[in-house]
Amino acid sequence: KEEVLRLPGAADSPVPSLSWFQEKLGVTSCPDQSSFEDGPKYVLKPPMGCQGEGIIFAKEIEEGLPFALSDAVAATKANIWASFGGRKPHWVVQKLVDGMVLGGKKFHLRAHVVVLEGEGGSFEFYAHKEYEVRIASLDKDQPYSERGAHITNGAGGSSTRRTFLSPSLEEEFPESRGLPQQLTYFLSAFFSQLSPYLSLLKYREGGEGDEEGEEWDMVVEGLARRKWGLLGLDLMVDVEGRIWLLEVNGRPGVATQENLLGNEGFRDHLVRLVKDIYGLVVERDCGENFVKVGKGAPILKNDERR
């Protein structure tokens, strides 16, 4: 069943992601990636960050199940799940969004949102205003067998461009003008809709063998402990200008060293991001690069939940 979340002012723009858990899988063959006549409807992504590897397209959701099953078997044999720290691996199914283009190429956006403990155990959401842009390596008008044209998170290797929304990018791609403001509005609407349910989130305690302890904790020597978390929200803008939330990453990664070589502008953006997060969490200074997009009631511990 597809759970749909609708946002104010976007009545026909549901969040399009689902998840499959490993124990629910059990079918056999994989769709031919070059056989789509009208185009696929879904994208299936494996559990770990893949830089474009392992992603498949499917006409129907069921077509992707065999791939997820074989992927799970291979990962089990290689003992990959040990790195998950007890978390259940899952494959994400996303509705294929007919995205707008920059210079004829598909792109998606990454928004970094800090979840920060406030007064009385409440928490607040701050979005970093330098939204990342990941642009495909090939023009959109290519068959789906040309993965570099339709996968924006690394299928083109070092040719996949990583940058961020800025005045200089607007000069290069005038169609990107206004996107930062639209994204901030979208995130504010999203967290406004979500906040009544956030107190029901599971409060994760550190368990045996969990070196990190509580997932939200950050301890800096000589400073008070303050709970926080970092979310990476992947977003896409469709051809009609609507914004889609593709997925939420609880432990977002960063670009590989290969992607940073010769890309000083993006590297400097990552340095600013880390400095700004430190300023917000440790020095309690929102600075000029963070904007508050929501707040929520205190998260309930397990014994307080109904």
PDB file of C-alpha atoms in Angstrom:
ATOM      1  CA  LYS A   1       0.000   0.000   0.000  1.00  0.00           C
ATOM      2  CA  GLU A   2       1.327   3.426  -0.886  1.00  0.00           C
ATOM      3  CA  GLU A   3       1.135   5.932   1.953  1.00  0.00           C
ATOM      4  CA  VAL A   4       0.562   9.439   0.596  1.00  0.00           C
ATOM      5  CA  LEU A   5       1.549  12.672   2.340  1.00  0.00           C
ATOM      6  CA  ARG A   6       0.150  15.850   0.803  1.00  0.00           C
ATOM      7  CA  LEU A   7       1.448  19.327   1.443  1.00  0.00           C
ATOM      8  CA  PRO A   8      -0.388  22.689   1.547  1.00  0.00           C
ATOM      9  CA  GLY A   9      -0.648  24.174  -1.922  1.00  0.00           C
ATOM     10  CA  ALA A  10       0.430  20.928  -3.552  1.00  0.00           C
ATOM     11  CA  ALA A  11      -2.676  18.751  -3.359  1.00  0.00           C
ATOM     12  CA  ASP A  12      -1.602  16.485  -6.195  1.00  0.00           C
ATOM     13  CA  SER A  13       2.060  16.150  -5.160  1.00  0.00           C
ATOM     14  CA  PRO A  14       2.408  13.064  -2.939  1.00  0.00           C
ATOM     15  CA  VAL A  15       5.692  11.962  -1.453  1.00  0.00           C
ATOM     16  CA  PRO A  16       6.496   8.977  -3.718  1.00  0.00           C
ATOM     17  CA  SER A  17       8.722   6.640  -1.684  1.00  0.00           C
ATOM     18  CA  LEU A  18       8.084   3.148  -0.275  1.00  0.00           C
ATOM     19  CA  SER A  19      10.322   0.590   1.410  1.00  0.00           C
ATOM     20  CA  TRP A  20      10.659  -3.184   1.115  1.00  0.00           C
ATOM     21  CA  PHE A  21      12.193  -5.166   3.960  1.00  0.00           C
ATOM     22  CA  GLN A  22      14.477  -8.106   3.305  1.00  0.00           C
ATOM     23  CA  GLU A  23      12.230 -10.779   4.847  1.00  0.00           C
ATOM     24  CA  LYS A  24       9.297  -9.863   2.553  1.00  0.00           C
ATOM     25  CA  LEU A  25      11.083 -10.667  -0.706  1.00  0.00           C
ATOM     26  CA  GLY A  26      10.672 -13.758  -2.825  1.00  0.00           C
ATOM     27  CA  VAL A  27      10.307 -13.703  -6.619  1.00  0.00           C
ATOM     28  CA  THR A  28      12.568 -14.507  -9.586  1.00  0.00           C
ATOM     29  CA  SER A  29      13.765 -12.432 -12.845  1.00  0.00           C
ATOM     30  CA  CYS A  30      14.786  -8.830 -13.485  1.00  0.00           C
ATOM     31  CA  PRO A  31      13.409  -6.280 -16.011  1.00  0.00           C
ATOM     32  CA  ASP A  32      15.421  -5.583 -19.153  1.00  0.00           C
ATOM     33  CA  GLN A  33      16.647  -1.987 -18.748  1.00  0.00           C
ATOM     34  CA  SER A  34      16.610  -1.402 -22.516  1.00  0.00           C
ATOM     35  CA  SER A  35      13.066  -2.661 -23.179  1.00  0.00           C
ATOM     36  CA  PHE A  36      10.960   0.304 -22.011  1.00  0.00           C
ATOM     37  CA  GLU A  37       8.821   1.794 -24.787  1.00  0.00           C
ATOM     38  CA  ASP A  38       6.768   4.304 -22.795  1.00  0.00           C
ATOM     39  CA  GLY A  39       9.344   4.686 -20.053  1.00  0.00           C
ATOM     40  CA  PRO A  40       9.484   3.033 -16.604  1.00  0.00           C
ATOM     41  CA  LYS A  41       7.327   4.145 -13.678  1.00  0.00           C
ATOM     42  CA  TYR A  42       9.512   3.254 -10.697  1.00  0.00           C
ATOM     43  CA  VAL A  43      13.122   3.399  -9.503  1.00  0.00           C
ATOM     44  CA  LEU A  44      14.506   0.757  -7.120  1.00  0.00           C
ATOM     45  CA  LYS A  45      17.531   1.614  -4.962  1.00  0.00           C
ATOM     46  CA  PRO A  46      19.612  -0.713  -2.748  1.00  0.00           C
ATOM     47  CA  PRO A  47      20.171  -0.147   1.011  1.00  0.00           C
ATOM     48  CA  MET A  48      23.649   1.381   0.945  1.00  0.00           C
ATOM     49  CA  GLY A  49      24.958   4.501  -0.763  1.00  0.00           C
ATOM     50  CA  CYS A  50      25.777   3.278  -4.234  1.00  0.00           C
ATOM     51  CA  GLN A  51      27.030   6.188  -6.382  1.00  0.00           C
ATOM     52  CA  GLY A  52      24.601   5.052  -9.085  1.00  0.00           C
ATOM     53  CA  GLU A  53      25.506   1.351  -8.879  1.00  0.00           C
ATOM     54  CA  GLY A  54      22.713  -1.162  -8.334  1.00  0.00           C
ATOM     55  CA  ILE A  55      19.829   1.174  -9.211  1.00  0.00           C
ATOM     56  CA  ILE A  56      17.253  -0.297 -11.596  1.00  0.00           C
ATOM     57  CA  PHE A  57      14.127   0.981 -13.360  1.00  0.00           C
ATOM     58  CA  ALA A  58      10.856  -0.970 -13.474  1.00  0.00           C
ATOM     59  CA  LYS A  59       7.468  -0.680 -15.173  1.00  0.00           C
ATOM     60  CA  GLU A  60       5.702  -2.289 -12.213  1.00  0.00           C
ATOM     61  CA  ILE A  61       6.878  -2.526  -8.610  1.00  0.00           C
ATOM     62  CA  GLU A  62       6.820  -6.335  -8.678  1.00  0.00           C
ATOM     63  CA  GLU A  63       9.431  -6.372 -11.462  1.00  0.00           C
ATOM     64  CA  GLY A  64      12.057  -5.099  -9.066  1.00  0.00           C
ATOM     65  CA  LEU A  65      11.525  -7.726  -6.371  1.00  0.00           C
ATOM     66  CA  PRO A  66      13.826 -10.362  -7.930  1.00  0.00           C
ATOM     67  CA  PHE A  67      16.667  -7.856  -8.077  1.00  0.00           C
ATOM     68  CA  ALA A  68      16.220  -6.955  -4.406  1.00  0.00           C
ATOM     69  CA  LEU A  69      16.168 -10.643  -3.499  1.00  0.00           C
ATOM     70  CA  SER A  70      19.392 -11.458  -5.357  1.00  0.00           C
ATOM     71  CA  ASP A  71      20.985  -8.316  -3.908  1.00  0.00           C
ATOM     72  CA  ALA A  72      20.017  -9.422  -0.384  1.00  0.00           C
ATOM     73  CA  VAL A  73      21.434 -12.917  -0.917  1.00  0.00           C
ATOM     74  CA  ALA A  74      24.746 -11.518  -2.218  1.00  0.00           C
ATOM     75  CA  ALA A  75      24.984  -9.019   0.656  1.00  0.00           C
ATOM     76  CA  THR A  76      24.260 -11.747   3.213  1.00  0.00           C
ATOM     77  CA  LYS A  77      27.035 -13.944   1.800  1.00  0.00           C
ATOM     78  CA  ALA A  78      29.455 -11.010   1.936  1.00  0.00           C
ATOM     79  CA  ASN A  79      28.390 -10.200   5.537  1.00  0.00           C
ATOM     80  CA  ILE A  80      27.603  -6.621   4.531  1.00  0.00           C
ATOM     81  CA  TRP A  81      24.725  -6.332   7.010  1.00  0.00           C
ATOM     82  CA  ALA A  82      27.207  -6.323   9.914  1.00  0.00           C
ATOM     83  CA  SER A  83      27.954  -2.683   9.083  1.00  0.00           C
ATOM     84  CA  PHE A  84      24.273  -1.779   9.646  1.00  0.00           C
ATOM     85  CA  GLY A  85      24.638  -2.044  13.451  1.00  0.00           C
ATOM     86  CA  GLY A  86      21.440  -4.053  13.897  1.00  0.00           C
ATOM     87  CA  ARG A  87      19.304  -1.862  11.626  1.00  0.00           C
ATOM     88  CA  LYS A  88      17.159  -3.659   9.052  1.00  0.00           C
ATOM     89  CA  PRO A  89      18.302  -3.166   5.440  1.00  0.00           C
ATOM     90  CA  HIS A  90      15.620  -2.011   3.030  1.00  0.00           C
ATOM     91  CA  TRP A  91      15.287  -1.275  -0.667  1.00  0.00           C
ATOM     92  CA  VAL A  92      13.628   2.012  -1.571  1.00  0.00           C
ATOM     93  CA  VAL A  93      11.033   2.253  -4.328  1.00  0.00           C
ATOM     94  CA  GLN A  94      10.528   5.728  -5.752  1.00  0.00           C
ATOM     95  CA  LYS A  95       8.023   6.924  -8.273  1.00  0.00           C
ATOM     96  CA  LEU A  96       9.942   8.052 -11.353  1.00  0.00           C
ATOM     97  CA  VAL A  97       9.570  11.830 -11.505  1.00  0.00           C
ATOM     98  CA  ASP A  98       9.655  13.512 -14.912  1.00  0.00           C
ATOM     99  CA  GLY A  99      12.154  16.099 -13.763  1.00  0.00           C
ATOM    100  CA  MET A 100      12.963  19.524 -15.123  1.00  0.00           C
ATOM    101  CA  VAL A 101      16.423  19.914 -16.628  1.00  0.00           C
ATOM    102  CA  LEU A 102      19.422  22.208 -16.342  1.00  0.00           C
ATOM    103  CA  GLY A 103      21.136  22.586 -19.690  1.00  0.00           C
ATOM    104  CA  GLY A 104      19.194  19.592 -21.015  1.00  0.00           C
ATOM    105  CA  LYS A 105      20.273  17.279 -18.164  1.00  0.00           C
ATOM    106  CA  LYS A 106      18.327  15.777 -15.278  1.00  0.00           C
ATOM    107  CA  PHE A 107      19.223  16.820 -11.750  1.00  0.00           C
ATOM    108  CA  HIS A 108      18.157  16.337  -8.163  1.00  0.00           C
ATOM    109  CA  LEU A 109      18.765  18.378  -5.026  1.00  0.00           C
ATOM    110  CA  ARG A 110      20.072  17.551  -1.555  1.00  0.00           C
ATOM    111  CA  ALA A 111      18.897  19.629   1.400  1.00  0.00           C
ATOM    112  CA  HIS A 112      20.801  19.301   4.683  1.00  0.00           C
ATOM    113  CA  VAL A 113      18.546  19.778   7.710  1.00  0.00           C
ATOM    114  CA  VAL A 114      19.841  19.887  11.284  1.00  0.00           C
ATOM    115  CA  VAL A 115      17.477  18.560  13.975  1.00  0.00           C
ATOM    116  CA  LEU A 116      18.405  20.385  17.157  1.00  0.00           C
ATOM    117  CA  GLU A 117      17.315  19.965  20.757  1.00  0.00           C
ATOM    118  CA  GLY A 118      15.516  23.039  22.063  1.00  0.00           C
ATOM    119  CA  GLU A 119      14.131  24.054  25.447  1.00  0.00           C
ATOM    120  CA  GLY A 120      12.224  21.478  27.467  1.00  0.00           C
ATOM    121  CA  GLY A 121      13.310  18.618  25.240  1.00  0.00           C
ATOM    122  CA  SER A 122      11.542  20.003  22.183  1.00  0.00           C
ATOM    123  CA  PHE A 123      13.425  20.111  18.908  1.00  0.00           C
ATOM    124  CA  GLU A 124      13.834  22.436  15.940  1.00  0.00           C
ATOM    125  CA  PHE A 125      14.677  22.019  12.260  1.00  0.00           C
ATOM    126  CA  TYR A 126      17.197  24.220  10.458  1.00  0.00           C
ATOM    127  CA  ALA A 127      17.802  23.957   6.705  1.00  0.00           C
ATOM    128  CA  HIS A 128      21.176  24.892   5.238  1.00  0.00           C
ATOM    129  CA  LYS A 129      20.553  27.421   2.478  1.00  0.00           C
ATOM    130  CA  GLU A 130      23.277  26.101   0.154  1.00  0.00           C
ATOM    131  CA  TYR A 131      21.149  23.400  -1.475  1.00  0.00           C
ATOM    132  CA  GLU A 132      23.287  20.869  -3.336  1.00  0.00           C
ATOM    133  CA  VAL A 133      22.643  20.137  -7.016  1.00  0.00           C
ATOM    134  CA  ARG A 134      23.604  16.822  -8.644  1.00  0.00           C
ATOM    135  CA  ILE A 135      23.425  16.938 -12.427  1.00  0.00           C
ATOM    136  CA  ALA A 136      23.413  13.873 -14.704  1.00  0.00           C
ATOM    137  CA  SER A 137      26.376  13.317 -17.007  1.00  0.00           C
ATOM    138  CA  LEU A 138      24.308  12.889 -20.222  1.00  0.00           C
ATOM    139  CA  ASP A 139      21.366  14.711 -21.789  1.00  0.00           C
ATOM    140  CA  LYS A 140      17.902  13.579 -20.697  1.00  0.00           C
ATOM    141  CA  ASP A 141      16.839  12.576 -24.225  1.00  0.00           C
ATOM    142  CA  GLN A 142      18.523   9.143 -24.077  1.00  0.00           C
ATOM    143  CA  PRO A 143      17.175   5.575 -23.641  1.00  0.00           C
ATOM    144  CA  TYR A 144      17.077   4.236 -20.085  1.00  0.00           C
ATOM    145  CA  SER A 145      19.911   1.854 -20.906  1.00  0.00           C
ATOM    146  CA  GLU A 146      22.098   5.014 -20.873  1.00  0.00           C
ATOM    147  CA  ARG A 147      22.232   5.198 -17.092  1.00  0.00           C
ATOM    148  CA  GLY A 148      24.254   8.394 -17.009  1.00  0.00           C
ATOM    149  CA  ALA A 149      21.277  10.257 -18.501  1.00  0.00           C
ATOM    150  CA  HIS A 150      18.733   9.154 -15.898  1.00  0.00           C
ATOM    151  CA  ILE A 151      20.659   8.549 -12.660  1.00  0.00           C
ATOM    152  CA  THR A 152      21.859  11.731 -11.010  1.00  0.00           C
ATOM    153  CA  ASN A 153      23.752  10.414  -7.988  1.00  0.00           C
ATOM    154  CA  GLY A 154      26.890   9.114  -9.635  1.00  0.00           C
ATOM    155  CA  ALA A 155      26.144   6.791 -12.571  1.00  0.00           C
ATOM    156  CA  GLY A 156      28.309   9.054 -14.704  1.00  0.00           C
ATOM    157  CA  GLY A 157      31.269   8.702 -12.342  1.00  0.00           C
ATOM    158  CA  SER A 158      33.349  11.862 -12.158  1.00  0.00           C
ATOM    159  CA  SER A 159      31.265  13.272 -15.042  1.00  0.00           C
ATOM    160  CA  THR A 160      28.267  13.579 -12.712  1.00  0.00           C
ATOM    161  CA  ARG A 161      28.421  17.214 -11.700  1.00  0.00           C
ATOM    162  CA  ARG A 162      28.080  18.285  -8.074  1.00  0.00           C
ATOM    163  CA  THR A 163      27.466  21.906  -7.262  1.00  0.00           C
ATOM    164  CA  PHE A 164      25.039  24.020  -5.208  1.00  0.00           C
ATOM    165  CA  LEU A 165      22.390  26.663  -5.846  1.00  0.00           C
ATOM    166  CA  SER A 166      24.090  30.057  -6.050  1.00  0.00           C
ATOM    167  CA  PRO A 167      24.004  33.302  -8.074  1.00  0.00           C
ATOM    168  CA  SER A 168      26.772  31.961 -10.337  1.00  0.00           C
ATOM    169  CA  LEU A 169      24.727  28.818 -11.067  1.00  0.00           C
ATOM    170  CA  GLU A 170      21.719  31.027 -11.885  1.00  0.00           C
ATOM    171  CA  GLU A 171      23.850  32.850 -14.442  1.00  0.00           C
ATOM    172  CA  GLU A 172      24.766  29.523 -16.047  1.00  0.00           C
ATOM    173  CA  PHE A 173      21.247  28.066 -15.764  1.00  0.00           C
ATOM    174  CA  PRO A 174      18.605  30.848 -15.596  1.00  0.00           C
ATOM    175  CA  GLU A 175      15.947  28.154 -15.101  1.00  0.00           C
ATOM    176  CA  SER A 176      17.310  27.590 -11.574  1.00  0.00           C
ATOM    177  CA  ARG A 177      16.331  31.096 -10.448  1.00  0.00           C
ATOM    178  CA  GLY A 178      13.958  31.108  -7.499  1.00  0.00           C
ATOM    179  CA  LEU A 179      14.638  27.492  -6.523  1.00  0.00           C
ATOM    180  CA  PRO A 180      16.214  28.283  -3.101  1.00  0.00           C
ATOM    181  CA  GLN A 181      13.120  30.206  -2.014  1.00  0.00           C
ATOM    182  CA  GLN A 182      10.799  27.469  -3.313  1.00  0.00           C
ATOM    183  CA  LEU A 183      12.791  24.775  -1.511  1.00  0.00           C
ATOM    184  CA  THR A 184      12.740  26.667   1.790  1.00  0.00           C
ATOM    185  CA  TYR A 185       8.961  27.101   1.489  1.00  0.00           C
ATOM    186  CA  PHE A 186       8.554  23.403   0.674  1.00  0.00           C
ATOM    187  CA  LEU A 187      10.625  22.305   3.687  1.00  0.00           C
ATOM    188  CA  SER A 188       8.710  24.658   5.998  1.00  0.00           C
ATOM    189  CA  ALA A 189       5.417  23.207   4.733  1.00  0.00           C
ATOM    190  CA  PHE A 190       6.729  19.651   5.032  1.00  0.00           C
ATOM    191  CA  PHE A 191       7.944  19.957   8.624  1.00  0.00           C
ATOM    192  CA  SER A 192       4.812  21.902   9.573  1.00  0.00           C
ATOM    193  CA  GLN A 193       2.710  18.948   8.397  1.00  0.00           C
ATOM    194  CA  LEU A 194       5.053  16.433  10.023  1.00  0.00           C
ATOM    195  CA  SER A 195       5.585  18.052  13.436  1.00  0.00           C
ATOM    196  CA  PRO A 196       2.408  16.685  15.153  1.00  0.00           C
ATOM    197  CA  TYR A 197       3.721  13.143  14.600  1.00  0.00           C
ATOM    198  CA  LEU A 198       7.363  13.636  15.497  1.00  0.00           C
ATOM    199  CA  SER A 199       6.936  13.029  19.238  1.00  0.00           C
ATOM    200  CA  LEU A 200       6.083   9.412  18.354  1.00  0.00           C
ATOM    201  CA  LEU A 201       9.507   8.790  16.853  1.00  0.00           C
ATOM    202  CA  LYS A 202      11.431   5.969  18.464  1.00  0.00           C
ATOM    203  CA  TYR A 203      14.028   7.286  20.885  1.00  0.00           C
ATOM    204  CA  ARG A 204      17.037   5.116  20.079  1.00  0.00           C
ATOM    205  CA  GLU A 205      19.183   4.147  23.043  1.00  0.00           C
ATOM    206  CA  GLY A 206      22.763   2.954  22.608  1.00  0.00           C
ATOM    207  CA  GLY A 207      22.965  -0.827  22.885  1.00  0.00           C
ATOM    208  CA  GLU A 208      25.681  -3.402  23.325  1.00  0.00           C
ATOM    209  CA  GLY A 209      28.355  -2.958  20.690  1.00  0.00           C
ATOM    210  CA  ASP A 210      26.969   0.440  19.697  1.00  0.00           C
ATOM    211  CA  GLU A 211      29.981   2.713  20.035  1.00  0.00           C
ATOM    212  CA  GLU A 212      28.003   5.825  19.162  1.00  0.00           C
ATOM    213  CA  GLY A 213      25.528   5.489  22.044  1.00  0.00           C
ATOM    214  CA  GLU A 214      22.448   7.620  21.590  1.00  0.00           C
ATOM    215  CA  GLU A 215      22.157   8.499  17.932  1.00  0.00           C
ATOM    216  CA  TRP A 216      21.537  12.204  18.562  1.00  0.00           C
ATOM    217  CA  ASP A 217      24.312  12.811  21.081  1.00  0.00           C
ATOM    218  CA  MET A 218      27.280  15.026  20.436  1.00  0.00           C
ATOM    219  CA  VAL A 219      29.840  15.541  23.178  1.00  0.00           C
ATOM    220  CA  VAL A 220      32.534  18.179  22.793  1.00  0.00           C
ATOM    221  CA  GLU A 221      35.187  18.324  25.514  1.00  0.00           C
ATOM    222  CA  GLY A 222      34.593  21.244  27.841  1.00  0.00           C
ATOM    223  CA  LEU A 223      31.114  21.971  26.467  1.00  0.00           C
ATOM    224  CA  ALA A 224      27.653  20.868  27.532  1.00  0.00           C
ATOM    225  CA  ARG A 225      26.029  17.917  25.802  1.00  0.00           C
ATOM    226  CA  ARG A 226      23.360  18.833  23.276  1.00  0.00           C
ATOM    227  CA  LYS A 227      21.315  16.390  21.235  1.00  0.00           C
ATOM    228  CA  TRP A 228      21.212  16.887  17.499  1.00  0.00           C
ATOM    229  CA  GLY A 229      20.916  15.031  14.216  1.00  0.00           C
ATOM    230  CA  LEU A 230      21.578  15.659  10.529  1.00  0.00           C
ATOM    231  CA  LEU A 231      19.137  14.722   7.763  1.00  0.00           C
ATOM    232  CA  GLY A 232      19.829  14.650   4.033  1.00  0.00           C
ATOM    233  CA  LEU A 233      16.625  15.188   2.044  1.00  0.00           C
ATOM    234  CA  ASP A 234      16.749  14.295  -1.646  1.00  0.00           C
ATOM    235  CA  LEU A 235      14.362  16.399  -3.731  1.00  0.00           C
ATOM    236  CA  MET A 236      13.436  16.718  -7.381  1.00  0.00           C
ATOM    237  CA  VAL A 237      11.557  19.392  -9.321  1.00  0.00           C
ATOM    238  CA  ASP A 238       9.252  18.072 -12.033  1.00  0.00           C
ATOM    239  CA  VAL A 239       8.558  19.606 -15.446  1.00  0.00           C
ATOM    240  CA  GLU A 240       5.573  21.497 -13.981  1.00  0.00           C
ATOM    241  CA  GLY A 241       7.691  23.066 -11.233  1.00  0.00           C
ATOM    242  CA  ARG A 242       6.367  20.897  -8.386  1.00  0.00           C
ATOM    243  CA  ILE A 243       8.844  19.729  -5.744  1.00  0.00           C
ATOM    244  CA  TRP A 244       8.970  16.029  -4.824  1.00  0.00           C
ATOM    245  CA  LEU A 245      10.568  14.535  -1.729  1.00  0.00           C
ATOM    246  CA  LEU A 246      12.350  11.387  -2.935  1.00  0.00           C
ATOM    247  CA  GLU A 247      13.868  10.144   0.313  1.00  0.00           C
ATOM    248  CA  VAL A 248      15.208  11.148   3.715  1.00  0.00           C
ATOM    249  CA  ASN A 249      18.710   9.985   4.684  1.00  0.00           C
ATOM    250  CA  GLY A 250      19.268   9.677   8.423  1.00  0.00           C
ATOM    251  CA  ARG A 251      23.046   9.473   8.069  1.00  0.00           C
ATOM    252  CA  PRO A 252      23.852  11.365   4.866  1.00  0.00           C
ATOM    253  CA  GLY A 253      27.207  10.798   3.222  1.00  0.00           C
ATOM    254  CA  VAL A 254      29.345  13.185   1.210  1.00  0.00           C
ATOM    255  CA  ALA A 255      30.926  13.137  -2.225  1.00  0.00           C
ATOM    256  CA  THR A 256      33.864  10.815  -2.837  1.00  0.00           C
ATOM    257  CA  GLN A 257      37.405  12.150  -3.162  1.00  0.00           C
ATOM    258  CA  GLU A 258      37.193  11.476  -6.903  1.00  0.00           C
ATOM    259  CA  ASN A 259      34.201  13.807  -7.170  1.00  0.00           C
ATOM    260  CA  LEU A 260      36.009  16.585  -5.295  1.00  0.00           C
ATOM    261  CA  LEU A 261      39.151  16.617  -7.435  1.00  0.00           C
ATOM    262  CA  GLY A 262      39.140  19.766  -9.523  1.00  0.00           C
ATOM    263  CA  ASN A 263      35.863  20.880  -7.923  1.00  0.00           C
ATOM    264  CA  GLU A 264      37.087  23.514  -5.482  1.00  0.00           C
ATOM    265  CA  GLY A 265      33.736  25.307  -5.385  1.00  0.00           C
ATOM    266  CA  PHE A 266      31.874  22.233  -4.159  1.00  0.00           C
ATOM    267  CA  ARG A 267      34.664  21.333  -1.745  1.00  0.00           C
ATOM    268  CA  ASP A 268      34.470  24.836  -0.255  1.00  0.00           C
ATOM    269  CA  HIS A 269      30.700  24.387   0.074  1.00  0.00           C
ATOM    270  CA  LEU A 270      31.236  21.205   2.136  1.00  0.00           C
ATOM    271  CA  VAL A 271      33.742  22.994   4.373  1.00  0.00           C
ATOM    272  CA  ARG A 272      31.212  25.797   4.957  1.00  0.00           C
ATOM    273  CA  LEU A 273      28.506  23.227   5.701  1.00  0.00           C
ATOM    274  CA  VAL A 274      30.598  21.577   8.428  1.00  0.00           C
ATOM    275  CA  LYS A 275      31.595  24.940   9.933  1.00  0.00           C
ATOM    276  CA  ASP A 276      27.986  26.131   9.891  1.00  0.00           C
ATOM    277  CA  ILE A 277      26.770  22.927  11.584  1.00  0.00           C
ATOM    278  CA  TYR A 278      29.428  23.359  14.283  1.00  0.00           C
ATOM    279  CA  GLY A 279      28.352  26.965  14.776  1.00  0.00           C
ATOM    280  CA  LEU A 280      24.682  26.010  15.090  1.00  0.00           C
ATOM    281  CA  VAL A 281      25.120  22.982  17.364  1.00  0.00           C
ATOM    282  CA  VAL A 282      28.055  24.004  19.556  1.00  0.00           C
ATOM    283  CA  GLU A 283      28.118  27.796  19.493  1.00  0.00           C
ATOM    284  CA  ARG A 284      24.317  28.064  19.150  1.00  0.00           C
ATOM    285  CA  ASP A 285      24.680  30.580  16.352  1.00  0.00           C
ATOM    286  CA  CYS A 286      22.234  30.174  13.463  1.00  0.00           C
ATOM    287  CA  GLY A 287      24.475  32.293  11.218  1.00  0.00           C
ATOM    288  CA  GLU A 288      23.538  33.451   7.734  1.00  0.00           C
ATOM    289  CA  ASN A 289      23.421  30.026   6.074  1.00  0.00           C
ATOM    290  CA  PHE A 290      20.763  28.327   8.209  1.00  0.00           C
ATOM    291  CA  VAL A 291      17.038  29.053   8.206  1.00  0.00           C
ATOM    292  CA  LYS A 292      14.581  27.620  10.721  1.00  0.00           C
ATOM    293  CA  VAL A 293      11.957  25.527   8.915  1.00  0.00           C
ATOM    294  CA  GLY A 294      10.038  23.893  11.768  1.00  0.00           C
ATOM    295  CA  LYS A 295       9.794  22.746  15.363  1.00  0.00           C
ATOM    296  CA  GLY A 296       8.308  19.792  17.223  1.00  0.00           C
ATOM    297  CA  ALA A 297       7.241  18.547  20.643  1.00  0.00           C
ATOM    298  CA  PRO A 298       9.628  16.481  22.779  1.00  0.00           C
ATOM    299  CA  ILE A 299      10.426  12.989  21.502  1.00  0.00           C
ATOM    300  CA  LEU A 300       8.960  10.355  23.811  1.00  0.00           C
ATOM    301  CA  LYS A 301      11.160   7.617  25.227  1.00  0.00           C
ATOM    302  CA  ASN A 302      10.021   4.042  24.668  1.00  0.00           C
ATOM    303  CA  ASP A 303       8.371   3.695  28.097  1.00  0.00           C
ATOM    304  CA  GLU A 304       6.408   6.940  27.521  1.00  0.00           C
ATOM    305  CA  ARG A 305       4.886   5.904  24.206  1.00  0.00           C
ATOM    306  CA  ARG A 306       1.383   4.480  23.973  1.00  0.00           C
TER     307      ARG A 306
END
